[in-house]
Amino acid sequence: MLILGIETSCDETGVALYDTQDGLLAHALFSQIDMHADYGGVVPELASRDHVRKLLPLCDQLLDRANRLRQDIDGIAYTAGPGLVGALMVGGSVAHALGLALGIPVLGVHHMEGHLLAPMLEENPPAFPFVALLVSGGHTQLVKVDGIGVYEMLGESVDDAAGEAFDKAAKMLGLDYPGGPRVAALAEKGTPDRFRFPRPMTDRPGLDFSFSGLKTFTLNTVHAAEKEGDLSDQTRADIALAFESAVVDTLTIKCRRALQQTGCSRLVIAGGVSANRRLRTGLEGMAAKLKGSVFYARPEFCTDNGAMIAYAGAQRLQAGQRDGERIVAVPRWPMNTLPSIDEPRTT
Ligand code: ATP
Ligand code: MG
Ligand code: FE
């Protein structure tokens, strides 16, 4: 089956062609980051309008690149949520219109399931069961994964997501959006242990996270340095390193706990923050001590992309799941309410 995947949940227009036999054929992405930069954040209406402009040309470019025609497509998967409702509607409308015109099945896919399954696109994909750490701009969750759609929520952030914390810390350090990669680059030049940030919620049992305190800690540290007239590039790098180390340590401690609690040896990390090098290294060190292993996607498939949606959709479409006539767009959508791949779908 040749599946077209469409991602439009936020500020990235992503498309991909995934073949259930031959794997990923091609993918293409257009990021709206520059457009939203002037506003200091994603403007939902501008995002929707730009998806309208970019989506079909990007699909044509994708088909050209893979040397395929629209008529070759056997099914379409689009992101149905969670995300910005107007942006989701663009992907859903195009998917349903194309599906109707071509007479092929269409399925709305959960964006976080897409992230979660992205490491399956790599060589040596993880086998079930595993523990997944989802760390993105809007989510920080630990999930026990027994199969596609068999998700047990082990813990999550009670406030900010890890990626959001990176983005906010970046702003305080005078860095642009998206902050994660920029904080990581700045931290490379940091002096270890000049500042020590807290590891929130690690001194009590449980698998929940909290990152809003780290944000306040960062702000206070920046202000204190400013007061002393020492917000030099070196000090900013030292703060970036202290912040990044605190996030990485906190995530690592909770992942170790989740592996021990579930008895799993495999840890999958997904979402934008899983591109972070220090996080990968920290988790790999921890897992090695438990004789376990860590799986992740190539950096471009950690952040939003069409390939993960094509892959997740392909698994479910192949199992016979599909939308009815209605476009599905769900701004808030808990992942543990998804049906397993073997159950008939009700949405
Ligand atoms: P969600 O998937 O929860 O709806 P999203 O789609 O906005 O949110 P992603 O695209 O998965 O999130 O990831 C974007 C986030 O990842 C941003 O917050 C960004 O700062 C962060 N990020 C990207 N690369 C890195 C990195 N190398 N280190 C840390 N954070 C990073
Ligand atoms: Mg994004
Ligand atoms: Fe995402």
GROMACS .gro file of N, CA and C in nm, residues 88-153:
model
  198
   88LEU      N    1  -0.527   2.207   1.158
   88LEU     CA    2  -0.567   2.066   1.140
   88LEU      C    3  -0.671   2.054   1.029
   89MET      N    4  -0.765   2.149   1.025
   89MET     CA    5  -0.873   2.145   0.926
   89MET      C    6  -0.820   2.150   0.783
   90VAL      N    7  -0.708   2.221   0.763
   90VAL     CA    8  -0.651   2.231   0.628
   90VAL      C    9  -0.604   2.092   0.582
   91GLY      N   10  -0.526   2.025   0.667
   91GLY     CA   11  -0.477   1.892   0.632
   91GLY      C   12  -0.593   1.795   0.614
   92GLY      N   13  -0.691   1.801   0.705
   92GLY     CA   14  -0.806   1.711   0.698
   92GLY      C   15  -0.888   1.734   0.572
   93SER      N   16  -0.906   1.861   0.534
   93SER     CA   17  -0.987   1.893   0.414
   93SER      C   18  -0.919   1.843   0.287
   94VAL      N   19  -0.789   1.870   0.279
   94VAL     CA   20  -0.716   1.826   0.160
   94VAL      C   21  -0.715   1.673   0.152
   95ALA      N   22  -0.693   1.607   0.267
   95ALA     CA   23  -0.689   1.460   0.270
   95ALA      C   24  -0.823   1.403   0.225
   96HIS      N   25  -0.933   1.456   0.280
   96HIS     CA   26  -1.064   1.402   0.245
   96HIS      C   27  -1.102   1.433   0.100
   97ALA      N   28  -1.066   1.552   0.053
   97ALA     CA   29  -1.097   1.587  -0.086
   97ALA      C   30  -1.021   1.496  -0.183
   98LEU      N   31  -0.893   1.477  -0.157
   98LEU     CA   32  -0.812   1.389  -0.243
   98LEU      C   33  -0.863   1.245  -0.235
   99GLY      N   34  -0.897   1.202  -0.114
   99GLY     CA   35  -0.945   1.066  -0.094
   99GLY      C   36  -1.073   1.040  -0.171
  100LEU      N   37  -1.162   1.140  -0.169
  100LEU     CA   38  -1.290   1.129  -0.240
  100LEU      C   39  -1.266   1.125  -0.391
  101ALA      N   40  -1.178   1.214  -0.438
  101ALA     CA   41  -1.150   1.221  -0.581
  101ALA      C   42  -1.084   1.093  -0.632
  102LEU      N   43  -0.996   1.035  -0.550
  102LEU     CA   44  -0.922   0.917  -0.594
  102LEU      C   45  -0.993   0.787  -0.556
  103GLY      N   46  -1.097   0.797  -0.474
  103GLY     CA   47  -1.170   0.678  -0.431
  103GLY      C   48  -1.087   0.587  -0.342
  104ILE      N   49  -1.012   0.648  -0.250
  104ILE     CA   50  -0.925   0.569  -0.160
  104ILE      C   51  -0.954   0.605  -0.013
  105PRO      N   52  -0.922   0.514   0.081
  105PRO     CA   53  -0.951   0.541   0.222
  105PRO      C   54  -0.863   0.651   0.281
  106VAL      N   55  -0.920   0.717   0.381
  106VAL     CA   56  -0.853   0.829   0.448
  106VAL      C   57  -0.862   0.805   0.598
  107LEU      N   58  -0.757   0.843   0.672
  107LEU     CA   59  -0.761   0.823   0.817
  107LEU      C   60  -0.695   0.938   0.892
  108GLY      N   61  -0.763   0.988   0.993
  108GLY     CA   62  -0.706   1.090   1.082
  108GLY      C   63  -0.616   1.022   1.184
  109VAL      N   64  -0.494   1.074   1.200
  109VAL     CA   65  -0.394   1.012   1.286
  109VAL      C   66  -0.364   1.104   1.405
  110HIS      N   67  -0.332   1.043   1.518
  110HIS     CA   68  -0.294   1.118   1.638
  110HIS      C   69  -0.149   1.165   1.624
  111HIS      N   70  -0.129   1.297   1.639
  111HIS     CA   71   0.004   1.356   1.619
  111HIS      C   72   0.110   1.292   1.711
  112MET      N   73   0.073   1.267   1.837
  112MET     CA   74   0.172   1.211   1.930
  112MET      C   75   0.200   1.064   1.901
  113GLU      N   76   0.102   0.993   1.845
  113GLU     CA   77   0.129   0.855   1.802
  113GLU      C   78   0.228   0.859   1.686
  114GLY      N   79   0.213   0.961   1.601
  114GLY     CA   80   0.310   0.980   1.493
  114GLY      C   81   0.450   0.996   1.550
  115HIS      N   82   0.467   1.092   1.644
  115HIS     CA   83   0.599   1.111   1.707
  115HIS      C   84   0.649   0.979   1.765
  116LEU      N   85   0.562   0.913   1.841
  116LEU     CA   86   0.597   0.790   1.912
  116LEU      C   87   0.650   0.681   1.819
  117LEU      N   88   0.592   0.672   1.698
  117LEU     CA   89   0.629   0.565   1.606
  117LEU      C   90   0.740   0.605   1.509
  118ALA      N   91   0.781   0.733   1.511
  118ALA     CA   92   0.884   0.779   1.416
  118ALA      C   93   1.013   0.695   1.422
  119PRO      N   94   1.057   0.650   1.541
  119PRO     CA   95   1.179   0.567   1.543
  119PRO      C   96   1.165   0.436   1.465
  120MET      N   97   1.040   0.396   1.434
  120MET     CA   98   1.017   0.274   1.355
  120MET      C   99   1.066   0.292   1.211
  121LEU      N  100   1.088   0.417   1.169
  121LEU     CA  101   1.135   0.443   1.033
  121LEU      C  102   1.285   0.420   1.019
  122GLU      N  103   1.352   0.401   1.132
  122GLU     CA  104   1.499   0.384   1.130
  122GLU      C  105   1.537   0.237   1.118
  123GLU      N  106   1.664   0.214   1.086
  123GLU     CA  107   1.714   0.077   1.087
  123GLU      C  108   1.711   0.027   1.231
  124ASN      N  109   1.693  -0.102   1.251
  124ASN     CA  110   1.689  -0.158   1.386
  124ASN      C  111   1.580  -0.094   1.472
  125PRO      N  112   1.453  -0.101   1.427
  125PRO     CA  113   1.343  -0.041   1.505
  125PRO      C  114   1.317  -0.119   1.634
  126PRO      N  115   1.263  -0.051   1.736
  126PRO     CA  116   1.237  -0.119   1.864
  126PRO      C  117   1.122  -0.218   1.853
  127ALA      N  118   1.132  -0.331   1.925
  127ALA     CA  119   1.022  -0.426   1.932
  127ALA      C  120   0.933  -0.389   2.051
  128PHE      N  121   0.805  -0.425   2.046
  128PHE     CA  122   0.717  -0.406   2.161
  128PHE      C  123   0.746  -0.515   2.264
  129PRO      N  124   0.721  -0.496   2.394
  129PRO     CA  125   0.681  -0.370   2.454
  129PRO      C  126   0.801  -0.279   2.481
  130PHE      N  127   0.773  -0.150   2.500
  130PHE     CA  128   0.880  -0.058   2.541
  130PHE      C  129   0.819   0.058   2.619
  131VAL      N  130   0.908   0.132   2.685
  131VAL     CA  131   0.866   0.257   2.750
  131VAL      C  132   0.900   0.369   2.654
  132ALA      N  133   0.807   0.463   2.636
  132ALA     CA  134   0.835   0.576   2.548
  132ALA      C  135   0.837   0.705   2.628
  133LEU      N  136   0.939   0.786   2.604
  133LEU     CA  137   0.942   0.922   2.657
  133LEU      C  138   0.907   1.015   2.542
  134LEU      N  139   0.790   1.079   2.550
  134LEU     CA  140   0.751   1.176   2.448
  134LEU      C  141   0.788   1.314   2.499
  135VAL      N  142   0.880   1.378   2.432
  135VAL     CA  143   0.927   1.511   2.475
  135VAL      C  144   0.924   1.607   2.357
  136SER      N  145   0.821   1.691   2.356
  136SER     CA  146   0.805   1.782   2.242
  136SER      C  147   0.772   1.922   2.292
  137GLY      N  148   0.724   2.006   2.201
  137GLY     CA  149   0.691   2.143   2.238
  137GLY      C  150   0.569   2.151   2.327
  138GLY      N  151   0.478   2.055   2.314
  138GLY     CA  152   0.353   2.061   2.390
  138GLY      C  153   0.333   1.945   2.487
  139HIS      N  154   0.421   1.846   2.484
  139HIS     CA  155   0.401   1.726   2.566
  139HIS      C  156   0.529   1.678   2.633
  140THR      N  157   0.516   1.629   2.756
  140THR     CA  158   0.621   1.550   2.821
  140THR      C  159   0.550   1.435   2.888
  141GLN      N  160   0.563   1.317   2.832
  141GLN     CA  161   0.488   1.202   2.882
  141GLN      C  162   0.574   1.077   2.884
  142LEU      N  163   0.549   0.992   2.982
  142LEU     CA  164   0.608   0.858   2.984
  142LEU      C  165   0.493   0.760   2.960
  143VAL      N  166   0.512   0.674   2.862
  143VAL     CA  167   0.404   0.584   2.820
  143VAL      C  168   0.457   0.441   2.811
  144LYS      N  169   0.382   0.346   2.864
  144LYS     CA  170   0.415   0.204   2.840
  144LYS      C  171   0.344   0.166   2.711
  145VAL      N  172   0.420   0.114   2.616
  145VAL     CA  173   0.366   0.083   2.485
  145VAL      C  174   0.371  -0.068   2.461
  146ASP      N  175   0.254  -0.132   2.453
  146ASP     CA  176   0.248  -0.277   2.431
  146ASP      C  177   0.220  -0.313   2.285
  147GLY      N  178   0.183  -0.213   2.207
  147GLY     CA  179   0.153  -0.233   2.066
  147GLY      C  180   0.097  -0.102   2.014
  148ILE      N  181   0.068  -0.095   1.884
  148ILE     CA  182   0.013   0.028   1.830
  148ILE      C  183  -0.128   0.049   1.886
  149GLY      N  184  -0.146   0.158   1.959
  149GLY     CA  185  -0.275   0.188   2.019
  149GLY      C  186  -0.296   0.125   2.156
  150VAL      N  187  -0.194   0.057   2.208
  150VAL     CA  188  -0.205  -0.001   2.343
  150VAL      C  189  -0.111   0.077   2.434
  151TYR      N  190  -0.164   0.187   2.487
  151TYR     CA  191  -0.082   0.283   2.559
  151TYR      C  192  -0.129   0.299   2.703
  152GLU      N  193  -0.033   0.286   2.795
  152GLU     CA  194  -0.065   0.312   2.936
  152GLU      C  195   0.016   0.434   2.978
  153MET      N  196  -0.055   0.540   3.021
  153MET     CA  197   0.011   0.663   3.062
  153MET      C  198   0.077   0.641   3.198
   0.00000   0.00000   0.00000
